[in-house]
């Protein structure tokens, strides 16, 4: 069995997979001679790499979001695609989201602005129990984040396409479910994939359904947010608008262009798509398991190209 790896730090991945799949030949895309391979383990492969390998038993996407792979014109049809599910990203994402929620619940955003005027003024504390958080997307990572915040003591509402039951989380689904979640939360967290039905799901209409003074944390995908509507809801000065502030990790164009008004907005925090990098050790265990299962003909959870995730 031959597996071709394409990702930054491909050599680290090659070694990790070679340890876990001792009977397989693992090569990186820099050694790709065009010799046929059975599996690709890839993150954002170039079109030519996919075109060179049309006959595959499977493709493993080395991340949770499959949008870049599905939008690649070189993607062969009818090849099963599997993706990483949590694989150690859940706890990293939970830390990122917890930081964002605490930023607003404990008024760090307001203290940061007070500091610019040397203003020493303690603000009244809002208890966690009075700070409902909404999580859009209850997948492998989203569900982990929702349960972590519920364990922390926040009332948590979650939203998915199909009905779900998660301990300590009020679960919603469908359009009505989205409306009831939006009306109930102080911080909205977007952990949805980028698909035709999630693009610009955060728009003027959905932002208007949030309570005044709500905040947004988006580590999901940049395409989820209509940037013009976000800026409008934030208002353009240091005074809080309808939307109090935002912590953003993902953008439609990355790196975020230097002339984006988001960079200098006083109530926006920007991070460079660092919320939950794939931890190689945990992920390599999962990749090896997936390849072994596909090789043995065991059932694996493949992505649905129609749904886009
Ligand atoms: P999954 O694919 O496991 O889950 C996706 C979730 O979104 C599911 O609950 C699904 O519902 C829900 N969903 C999809 N479409 C809709 C829709 N139209 N309406 C309502 N719900 C919908 O994803 P993960 O939890 O693993 O990851 C979530 C996203 O986080 C990734 O797609 C990726 O974009 C992002 N990410 C960002 C990282 C970063 O560093 N910034 C790192 C890792 C991931 P259902 O359960 O019913 O199918």
mmCIF file of C-alpha atoms and ligand atoms in Angstrom:
data_model
loop_
_atom_site.group_PDB
_atom_site.id
_atom_site.type_symbol
_atom_site.label_atom_id
_atom_site.label_comp_id
_atom_site.label_asym_id
_atom_site.label_seq_id
_atom_site.Cartn_x
_atom_site.Cartn_y
_atom_site.Cartn_z
ATOM 1 C CA UNK A 1 0.000 0.000 0.000
ATOM 2 C CA UNK A 2 1.300 3.481 -0.936
ATOM 3 C CA UNK A 3 0.188 6.662 0.816
ATOM 4 C CA UNK A 4 1.139 10.122 -0.418
ATOM 5 C CA UNK A 5 1.207 12.982 2.094
ATOM 6 C CA UNK A 6 0.822 16.642 1.160
ATOM 7 C CA UNK A 7 0.818 19.261 3.936
ATOM 8 C CA UNK A 8 3.255 21.759 5.480
ATOM 9 C CA UNK A 9 5.693 19.790 7.659
ATOM 10 C CA UNK A 10 5.071 16.768 5.431
ATOM 11 C CA UNK A 11 8.200 15.018 6.672
ATOM 12 C CA UNK A 12 6.908 15.039 10.292
ATOM 13 C CA UNK A 13 3.625 13.566 9.075
ATOM 14 C CA UNK A 14 5.439 11.016 6.907
ATOM 15 C CA UNK A 15 7.428 9.771 9.907
ATOM 16 C CA UNK A 16 4.349 9.694 12.159
ATOM 17 C CA UNK A 17 2.375 7.667 9.603
ATOM 18 C CA UNK A 18 5.300 5.353 8.814
ATOM 19 C CA UNK A 19 5.460 4.433 12.527
ATOM 20 C CA UNK A 20 1.744 3.683 12.612
ATOM 21 C CA UNK A 21 1.483 1.907 9.248
ATOM 22 C CA UNK A 22 4.724 -0.118 9.144
ATOM 23 C CA UNK A 23 3.607 -2.186 6.141
ATOM 24 C CA UNK A 24 2.830 0.849 3.999
ATOM 25 C CA UNK A 25 5.110 2.950 1.848
ATOM 26 C CA UNK A 26 4.584 6.586 2.851
ATOM 27 C CA UNK A 27 5.886 9.271 0.501
ATOM 28 C CA UNK A 28 5.571 13.040 0.532
ATOM 29 C CA UNK A 29 4.457 15.167 -2.407
ATOM 30 C CA UNK A 30 8.010 16.475 -2.818
ATOM 31 C CA UNK A 31 9.044 12.872 -3.739
ATOM 32 C CA UNK A 32 6.006 12.364 -5.994
ATOM 33 C CA UNK A 33 7.216 10.723 -9.183
ATOM 34 C CA UNK A 34 3.710 10.086 -10.498
ATOM 35 C CA UNK A 35 3.867 6.421 -9.392
ATOM 36 C CA UNK A 36 0.273 5.475 -8.529
ATOM 37 C CA UNK A 37 -0.681 5.607 -4.850
ATOM 38 C CA UNK A 38 -3.609 4.055 -2.985
ATOM 39 C CA UNK A 39 -4.388 6.885 -0.577
ATOM 40 C CA UNK A 40 -3.778 10.608 -0.357
ATOM 41 C CA UNK A 41 -3.446 12.226 3.074
ATOM 42 C CA UNK A 42 -3.634 15.907 2.217
ATOM 43 C CA UNK A 43 -4.292 19.455 3.330
ATOM 44 C CA UNK A 44 -5.069 21.962 0.548
ATOM 45 C CA UNK A 45 -3.363 19.969 -2.226
ATOM 46 C CA UNK A 46 -2.585 21.685 -5.543
ATOM 47 C CA UNK A 47 -4.911 20.801 -8.407
ATOM 48 C CA UNK A 48 -2.057 19.064 -10.298
ATOM 49 C CA UNK A 49 -1.438 16.634 -7.425
ATOM 50 C CA UNK A 50 -5.056 15.468 -7.512
ATOM 51 C CA UNK A 51 -5.033 15.265 -11.309
ATOM 52 C CA UNK A 52 -1.903 13.063 -11.193
ATOM 53 C CA UNK A 53 -3.660 10.550 -8.923
ATOM 54 C CA UNK A 54 -7.188 9.899 -10.237
ATOM 55 C CA UNK A 55 -7.341 6.218 -9.192
ATOM 56 C CA UNK A 56 -7.446 6.121 -5.428
ATOM 57 C CA UNK A 57 -8.978 3.976 -2.715
ATOM 58 C CA UNK A 58 -9.511 7.043 -0.544
ATOM 59 C CA UNK A 59 -8.518 10.595 0.383
ATOM 60 C CA UNK A 60 -7.925 11.656 3.973
ATOM 61 C CA UNK A 61 -8.369 15.395 4.555
ATOM 62 C CA UNK A 62 -5.820 16.394 7.210
ATOM 63 C CA UNK A 63 -8.149 18.884 8.890
ATOM 64 C CA UNK A 64 -11.796 19.285 9.919
ATOM 65 C CA UNK A 65 -12.882 21.680 7.138
ATOM 66 C CA UNK A 66 -13.204 20.077 3.692
ATOM 67 C CA UNK A 67 -14.188 23.239 1.767
ATOM 68 C CA UNK A 68 -10.757 23.739 0.136
ATOM 69 C CA UNK A 69 -10.636 20.092 -0.993
ATOM 70 C CA UNK A 70 -14.212 19.993 -2.303
ATOM 71 C CA UNK A 71 -13.671 23.249 -4.222
ATOM 72 C CA UNK A 72 -10.508 21.876 -5.881
ATOM 73 C CA UNK A 73 -11.266 21.363 -9.604
ATOM 74 C CA UNK A 74 -8.782 18.448 -9.723
ATOM 75 C CA UNK A 75 -10.722 16.380 -7.165
ATOM 76 C CA UNK A 76 -11.457 12.941 -8.659
ATOM 77 C CA UNK A 77 -15.106 11.858 -8.575
ATOM 78 C CA UNK A 78 -16.344 8.804 -6.718
ATOM 79 C CA UNK A 79 -13.347 8.534 -4.397
ATOM 80 C CA UNK A 80 -14.373 8.252 -0.734
ATOM 81 C CA UNK A 81 -13.203 11.252 1.292
ATOM 82 C CA UNK A 82 -12.749 11.110 5.039
ATOM 83 C CA UNK A 83 -11.754 13.959 7.322
ATOM 84 C CA UNK A 84 -10.337 14.398 10.786
ATOM 85 C CA UNK A 85 -13.004 14.353 13.477
ATOM 86 C CA UNK A 86 -11.829 16.184 16.586
ATOM 87 C CA UNK A 87 -8.413 14.430 16.567
ATOM 88 C CA UNK A 88 -7.204 16.643 19.428
ATOM 89 C CA UNK A 89 -8.619 19.862 17.929
ATOM 90 C CA UNK A 90 -11.675 19.900 20.234
ATOM 91 C CA UNK A 91 -9.796 20.846 23.434
ATOM 92 C CA UNK A 92 -7.746 23.498 21.584
ATOM 93 C CA UNK A 93 -10.909 24.981 20.117
ATOM 94 C CA UNK A 94 -12.621 24.887 23.517
ATOM 95 C CA UNK A 95 -9.748 26.964 24.957
ATOM 96 C CA UNK A 96 -10.029 29.480 22.130
ATOM 97 C CA UNK A 97 -13.789 29.851 22.517
ATOM 98 C CA UNK A 98 -13.568 29.983 26.314
ATOM 99 C CA UNK A 99 -11.067 32.855 25.957
ATOM 100 C CA UNK A 100 -13.473 34.675 23.628
ATOM 101 C CA UNK A 101 -16.492 34.189 25.859
ATOM 102 C CA UNK A 102 -14.581 35.306 28.978
ATOM 103 C CA UNK A 103 -13.288 38.349 27.087
ATOM 104 C CA UNK A 104 -16.836 39.677 26.948
ATOM 105 C CA UNK A 105 -18.419 38.076 30.044
ATOM 106 C CA UNK A 106 -15.626 39.409 32.333
ATOM 107 C CA UNK A 107 -15.506 42.776 30.482
ATOM 108 C CA UNK A 108 -11.874 42.463 29.328
ATOM 109 C CA UNK A 109 -12.891 44.388 26.190
ATOM 110 C CA UNK A 110 -14.169 47.286 28.271
ATOM 111 C CA UNK A 111 -11.188 47.255 30.658
ATOM 112 C CA UNK A 112 -8.865 47.412 27.655
ATOM 113 C CA UNK A 113 -10.579 50.609 26.517
ATOM 114 C CA UNK A 114 -10.613 52.021 30.080
ATOM 115 C CA UNK A 115 -6.859 51.437 30.264
ATOM 116 C CA UNK A 116 -6.252 53.822 27.363
ATOM 117 C CA UNK A 117 -7.578 56.615 29.681
ATOM 118 C CA UNK A 118 -5.878 55.272 32.857
ATOM 119 C CA UNK A 119 -9.415 54.689 34.158
ATOM 120 C CA UNK A 120 -9.651 52.536 37.343
ATOM 121 C CA UNK A 121 -13.300 51.460 37.488
ATOM 122 C CA UNK A 122 -14.530 48.051 38.508
ATOM 123 C CA UNK A 123 -17.624 46.954 36.653
ATOM 124 C CA UNK A 124 -20.432 44.830 38.118
ATOM 125 C CA UNK A 125 -19.865 41.124 37.550
ATOM 126 C CA UNK A 126 -22.276 39.151 35.374
ATOM 127 C CA UNK A 127 -22.380 35.574 36.592
ATOM 128 C CA UNK A 128 -21.628 32.786 34.097
ATOM 129 C CA UNK A 129 -25.078 31.386 34.836
ATOM 130 C CA UNK A 130 -26.508 34.623 33.389
ATOM 131 C CA UNK A 131 -24.353 34.552 30.243
ATOM 132 C CA UNK A 132 -25.960 32.226 27.677
ATOM 133 C CA UNK A 133 -23.681 31.139 24.849
ATOM 134 C CA UNK A 134 -24.855 29.905 21.429
ATOM 135 C CA UNK A 135 -22.803 27.465 19.377
ATOM 136 C CA UNK A 136 -23.730 27.129 15.693
ATOM 137 C CA UNK A 137 -22.500 23.691 14.600
ATOM 138 C CA UNK A 138 -22.503 20.664 16.890
ATOM 139 C CA UNK A 139 -20.064 18.476 14.966
ATOM 140 C CA UNK A 140 -17.029 16.719 16.378
ATOM 141 C CA UNK A 141 -15.435 20.007 17.452
ATOM 142 C CA UNK A 142 -18.599 22.065 18.008
ATOM 143 C CA UNK A 143 -20.106 19.460 20.364
ATOM 144 C CA UNK A 144 -16.867 19.289 22.360
ATOM 145 C CA UNK A 145 -16.854 23.080 22.726
ATOM 146 C CA UNK A 146 -20.548 23.180 23.693
ATOM 147 C CA UNK A 147 -20.120 20.528 26.411
ATOM 148 C CA UNK A 148 -16.937 22.186 27.741
ATOM 149 C CA UNK A 149 -18.650 25.554 28.159
ATOM 150 C CA UNK A 150 -21.686 23.890 29.737
ATOM 151 C CA UNK A 151 -19.312 22.166 32.217
ATOM 152 C CA UNK A 152 -17.766 25.594 32.907
ATOM 153 C CA UNK A 153 -21.198 26.789 34.076
ATOM 154 C CA UNK A 154 -22.469 28.748 31.058
ATOM 155 C CA UNK A 155 -26.011 28.052 29.829
ATOM 156 C CA UNK A 156 -25.282 26.690 26.331
ATOM 157 C CA UNK A 157 -27.541 26.550 23.284
ATOM 158 C CA UNK A 158 -26.390 24.592 20.239
ATOM 159 C CA UNK A 159 -27.632 24.400 16.667
ATOM 160 C CA UNK A 160 -27.163 21.731 14.013
ATOM 161 C CA UNK A 161 -28.854 20.513 10.836
ATOM 162 C CA UNK A 162 -30.226 17.310 12.360
ATOM 163 C CA UNK A 163 -31.686 17.028 15.896
ATOM 164 C CA UNK A 164 -29.106 16.331 18.606
ATOM 165 C CA UNK A 165 -29.038 15.536 22.324
ATOM 166 C CA UNK A 166 -26.009 16.662 24.351
ATOM 167 C CA UNK A 167 -25.774 16.621 28.136
ATOM 168 C CA UNK A 168 -26.202 20.118 29.582
ATOM 169 C CA UNK A 169 -26.784 21.747 26.170
ATOM 170 C CA UNK A 170 -30.136 23.028 24.872
ATOM 171 C CA UNK A 171 -30.080 21.703 21.320
ATOM 172 C CA UNK A 172 -31.891 23.367 18.407
ATOM 173 C CA UNK A 173 -32.091 22.578 14.707
ATOM 174 C CA UNK A 174 -33.696 23.972 11.571
ATOM 175 C CA UNK A 175 -34.709 27.582 10.822
ATOM 176 C CA UNK A 176 -37.012 27.937 13.851
ATOM 177 C CA UNK A 177 -34.300 26.527 16.065
ATOM 178 C CA UNK A 178 -31.833 29.116 14.789
ATOM 179 C CA UNK A 179 -34.238 31.973 15.552
ATOM 180 C CA UNK A 180 -34.829 30.814 19.126
ATOM 181 C CA UNK A 181 -31.095 30.372 19.734
ATOM 182 C CA UNK A 182 -30.203 33.808 18.338
ATOM 183 C CA UNK A 183 -32.731 35.563 20.548
ATOM 184 C CA UNK A 184 -31.355 33.918 23.679
ATOM 185 C CA UNK A 185 -27.558 34.281 23.655
ATOM 186 C CA UNK A 186 -25.025 36.861 24.843
ATOM 187 C CA UNK A 187 -22.122 35.388 22.860
ATOM 188 C CA UNK A 188 -22.606 33.637 19.528
ATOM 189 C CA UNK A 189 -19.934 31.164 18.408
ATOM 190 C CA UNK A 190 -19.811 29.934 14.798
ATOM 191 C CA UNK A 191 -18.379 26.453 14.294
ATOM 192 C CA UNK A 192 -20.121 25.562 11.045
ATOM 193 C CA UNK A 193 -18.457 24.280 7.883
ATOM 194 C CA UNK A 194 -18.320 26.422 4.748
ATOM 195 C CA UNK A 195 -21.150 25.107 2.539
ATOM 196 C CA UNK A 196 -23.660 26.734 0.169
ATOM 197 C CA UNK A 197 -26.242 26.782 2.980
ATOM 198 C CA UNK A 198 -23.983 28.275 5.668
ATOM 199 C CA UNK A 199 -22.370 31.051 3.612
ATOM 200 C CA UNK A 200 -23.189 34.475 5.122
ATOM 201 C CA UNK A 201 -25.382 32.852 7.746
ATOM 202 C CA UNK A 202 -24.214 35.738 9.949
ATOM 203 C CA UNK A 203 -25.856 38.586 8.065
ATOM 204 C CA UNK A 204 -27.880 41.731 8.783
ATOM 205 C CA UNK A 205 -30.985 39.664 9.506
ATOM 206 C CA UNK A 206 -29.397 37.134 11.876
ATOM 207 C CA UNK A 207 -27.292 39.820 13.619
ATOM 208 C CA UNK A 208 -30.492 41.819 14.228
ATOM 209 C CA UNK A 209 -32.013 38.799 15.988
ATOM 210 C CA UNK A 210 -29.262 38.783 18.652
ATOM 211 C CA UNK A 211 -29.987 40.684 21.861
ATOM 212 C CA UNK A 212 -28.514 44.224 21.829
ATOM 213 C CA UNK A 213 -24.956 44.109 23.176
ATOM 214 C CA UNK A 214 -24.264 40.510 22.101
ATOM 215 C CA UNK A 215 -20.804 39.472 20.904
ATOM 216 C CA UNK A 216 -19.485 37.153 18.184
ATOM 217 C CA UNK A 217 -16.681 34.574 18.195
ATOM 218 C CA UNK A 218 -15.936 33.092 14.759
ATOM 219 C CA UNK A 219 -13.294 30.383 14.570
ATOM 220 C CA UNK A 220 -15.360 28.447 11.963
ATOM 221 C CA UNK A 221 -14.944 29.868 8.479
ATOM 222 C CA UNK A 222 -14.690 33.459 7.212
ATOM 223 C CA UNK A 223 -17.395 32.863 4.612
ATOM 224 C CA UNK A 224 -19.959 32.341 7.395
ATOM 225 C CA UNK A 225 -19.957 36.089 8.074
ATOM 226 C CA UNK A 226 -21.153 38.912 5.837
ATOM 227 C CA UNK A 227 -18.385 41.380 6.681
ATOM 228 C CA UNK A 228 -20.343 44.505 5.667
ATOM 229 C CA UNK A 229 -23.234 43.505 7.952
ATOM 230 C CA UNK A 230 -20.775 42.742 10.761
ATOM 231 C CA UNK A 231 -19.160 46.185 10.486
ATOM 232 C CA UNK A 232 -22.568 47.835 10.367
ATOM 233 C CA UNK A 233 -23.704 45.994 13.523
ATOM 234 C CA UNK A 234 -20.448 46.849 15.328
ATOM 235 C CA UNK A 235 -20.688 50.565 14.525
ATOM 236 C CA UNK A 236 -17.523 52.410 13.583
ATOM 237 C CA UNK A 237 -16.269 54.115 16.740
ATOM 238 C CA UNK A 238 -15.164 53.107 20.225
ATOM 239 C CA UNK A 239 -18.801 53.387 21.423
ATOM 240 C CA UNK A 240 -20.408 49.939 21.514
ATOM 241 C CA UNK A 241 -22.873 49.308 18.676
ATOM 242 C CA UNK A 242 -25.694 46.778 18.576
ATOM 243 C CA UNK A 243 -22.971 44.164 18.437
ATOM 244 C CA UNK A 244 -20.549 44.752 21.293
ATOM 245 C CA UNK A 245 -17.467 43.158 19.747
ATOM 246 C CA UNK A 246 -16.049 40.213 17.844
ATOM 247 C CA UNK A 247 -13.186 37.733 18.074
ATOM 248 C CA UNK A 248 -12.398 36.492 14.566
ATOM 249 C CA UNK A 249 -10.001 33.710 13.532
ATOM 250 C CA UNK A 250 -11.177 32.885 9.999
ATOM 251 C CA UNK A 251 -11.634 35.158 6.988
ATOM 252 C CA UNK A 252 -12.851 34.742 3.395
ATOM 253 C CA UNK A 253 -9.393 35.830 2.216
ATOM 254 C CA UNK A 254 -6.415 34.690 4.291
ATOM 255 C CA UNK A 255 -4.143 36.332 5.242
ATOM 256 C CA UNK A 256 -6.674 39.073 6.023
ATOM 257 C CA UNK A 257 -5.702 41.906 3.624
ATOM 258 C CA UNK A 258 -3.783 44.767 5.276
ATOM 259 C CA UNK A 259 -6.439 47.270 4.175
ATOM 260 C CA UNK A 260 -9.334 45.421 5.872
ATOM 261 C CA UNK A 261 -11.199 47.783 8.239
ATOM 262 C CA UNK A 262 -11.378 44.880 10.707
ATOM 263 C CA UNK A 263 -7.668 45.218 11.580
ATOM 264 C CA UNK A 264 -8.093 48.645 13.156
ATOM 265 C CA UNK A 265 -11.586 48.270 14.568
ATOM 266 C CA UNK A 266 -11.376 49.081 18.313
ATOM 267 C CA UNK A 267 -13.767 46.270 19.299
ATOM 268 C CA UNK A 268 -12.518 43.511 17.031
ATOM 269 C CA UNK A 269 -9.843 40.997 18.003
ATOM 270 C CA UNK A 270 -8.117 39.229 15.134
ATOM 271 C CA UNK A 271 -6.144 35.986 15.271
ATOM 272 C CA UNK A 272 -4.470 34.366 12.236
ATOM 273 C CA UNK A 273 -6.455 31.108 11.895
ATOM 274 C CA UNK A 274 -4.732 29.635 14.928
ATOM 275 C CA UNK A 275 -7.726 28.515 17.021
ATOM 276 C CA UNK A 276 -7.151 24.764 16.701
ATOM 277 C CA UNK A 277 -4.126 23.644 14.701
ATOM 278 C CA UNK A 278 -4.113 19.912 13.949
ATOM 279 C CA UNK A 279 -1.981 18.126 16.587
ATOM 280 C CA UNK A 280 0.135 15.696 14.515
ATOM 281 C CA UNK A 281 0.330 12.886 17.095
ATOM 282 C CA UNK A 282 -3.431 12.566 17.764
ATOM 283 C CA UNK A 283 -4.264 13.162 14.130
ATOM 284 C CA UNK A 284 -1.745 10.597 12.822
ATOM 285 C CA UNK A 285 -3.387 7.942 15.062
ATOM 286 C CA UNK A 286 -6.727 8.771 13.467
ATOM 287 C CA UNK A 287 -5.370 8.902 9.901
ATOM 288 C CA UNK A 288 -3.727 5.483 10.334
ATOM 289 C CA UNK A 289 -6.987 4.062 11.730
ATOM 290 C CA UNK A 290 -8.986 5.481 8.814
ATOM 291 C CA UNK A 291 -6.583 4.100 6.211
ATOM 292 C CA UNK A 292 -6.520 0.684 7.892
ATOM 293 C CA UNK A 293 -10.335 0.642 7.981
ATOM 294 C CA UNK A 294 -10.659 1.605 4.295
ATOM 295 C CA UNK A 295 -8.040 -0.981 3.350
ATOM 296 C CA UNK A 296 -9.961 -3.679 5.279
ATOM 297 C CA UNK A 297 -13.297 -2.606 3.802
ATOM 298 C CA UNK A 298 -14.608 -1.612 7.246
ATOM 299 C CA UNK A 299 -17.214 1.174 7.375
ATOM 300 C CA UNK A 300 -15.833 4.714 7.713
ATOM 301 C CA UNK A 301 -17.755 7.994 8.011
ATOM 302 C CA UNK A 302 -17.189 9.661 4.636
ATOM 303 C CA UNK A 303 -18.012 13.264 3.886
ATOM 304 C CA UNK A 304 -21.116 14.054 1.840
ATOM 305 C CA UNK A 305 -20.076 16.158 -1.181
ATOM 306 C CA UNK A 306 -23.711 17.275 -1.694
ATOM 307 C CA UNK A 307 -24.008 18.662 1.852
ATOM 308 C CA UNK A 308 -20.438 20.009 1.591
ATOM 309 C CA UNK A 309 -19.070 18.643 4.879
HETATM 310 P P1 LIG B 1 -18.320 18.739 11.593
HETATM 311 O O1 LIG B 1 -18.293 18.573 10.130
HETATM 312 O O2 LIG B 1 -18.049 17.579 12.484
HETATM 313 O O3 LIG B 1 -19.763 19.305 12.022
HETATM 314 C C1 LIG B 1 -20.429 20.324 11.343
HETATM 315 C C2 LIG B 1 -21.638 20.755 12.160
HETATM 316 O O4 LIG B 1 -22.306 21.813 11.462
HETATM 317 C C3 LIG B 1 -22.656 19.615 12.337
HETATM 318 O O5 LIG B 1 -23.236 19.678 13.617
HETATM 319 C C4 LIG B 1 -23.707 19.939 11.263
HETATM 320 O O6 LIG B 1 -25.017 19.484 11.559
HETATM 321 C C5 LIG B 1 -23.687 21.463 11.316
HETATM 322 N N1 LIG B 1 -24.204 22.016 10.058
HETATM 323 C C6 LIG B 1 -23.704 21.902 8.814
HETATM 324 N N2 LIG B 1 -24.491 22.549 7.938
HETATM 325 C C7 LIG B 1 -25.519 23.065 8.643
HETATM 326 C C8 LIG B 1 -26.664 23.816 8.313
HETATM 327 N N3 LIG B 1 -26.918 24.183 7.050
HETATM 328 N N4 LIG B 1 -27.521 24.174 9.290
HETATM 329 C C9 LIG B 1 -27.277 23.801 10.576
HETATM 330 N N5 LIG B 1 -26.201 23.087 10.968
HETATM 331 C C10 LIG B 1 -25.332 22.726 10.010
HETATM 332 O O7 LIG B 1 -17.350 19.953 11.928
HETATM 333 P P2 LIG B 1 -16.387 20.191 13.192
HETATM 334 O O8 LIG B 1 -17.192 20.362 14.420
HETATM 335 O O9 LIG B 1 -15.299 19.174 13.192
HETATM 336 O O10 LIG B 1 -15.715 21.563 12.762
HETATM 337 C C11 LIG B 1 -16.511 22.718 12.530
HETATM 338 C C12 LIG B 1 -15.760 23.729 11.689
HETATM 339 O O11 LIG B 1 -14.728 24.344 12.464
HETATM 340 C C13 LIG B 1 -15.000 23.127 10.491
HETATM 341 O O12 LIG B 1 -15.844 22.945 9.374
HETATM 342 C C14 LIG B 1 -13.959 24.162 10.221
HETATM 343 O O13 LIG B 1 -14.505 25.063 9.288
HETATM 344 C C15 LIG B 1 -13.764 24.879 11.574
HETATM 345 N N6 LIG B 1 -12.428 24.666 12.134
HETATM 346 C C16 LIG B 1 -11.626 25.755 12.346
HETATM 347 C C17 LIG B 1 -10.373 25.617 12.883
HETATM 348 C C18 LIG B 1 -9.535 26.800 13.205
HETATM 349 O O14 LIG B 1 -8.378 26.650 13.619
HETATM 350 N N7 LIG B 1 -10.047 28.016 13.048
HETATM 351 C C19 LIG B 1 -9.827 24.291 13.220
HETATM 352 C C20 LIG B 1 -10.770 23.203 13.012
HETATM 353 C C21 LIG B 1 -12.015 23.394 12.475
HETATM 354 P P3 LIG B 1 -25.331 17.895 11.693
HETATM 355 O O15 LIG B 1 -24.668 17.485 13.003
HETATM 356 O O16 LIG B 1 -26.792 17.838 11.755
HETATM 357 O O17 LIG B 1 -24.690 17.242 10.505
#
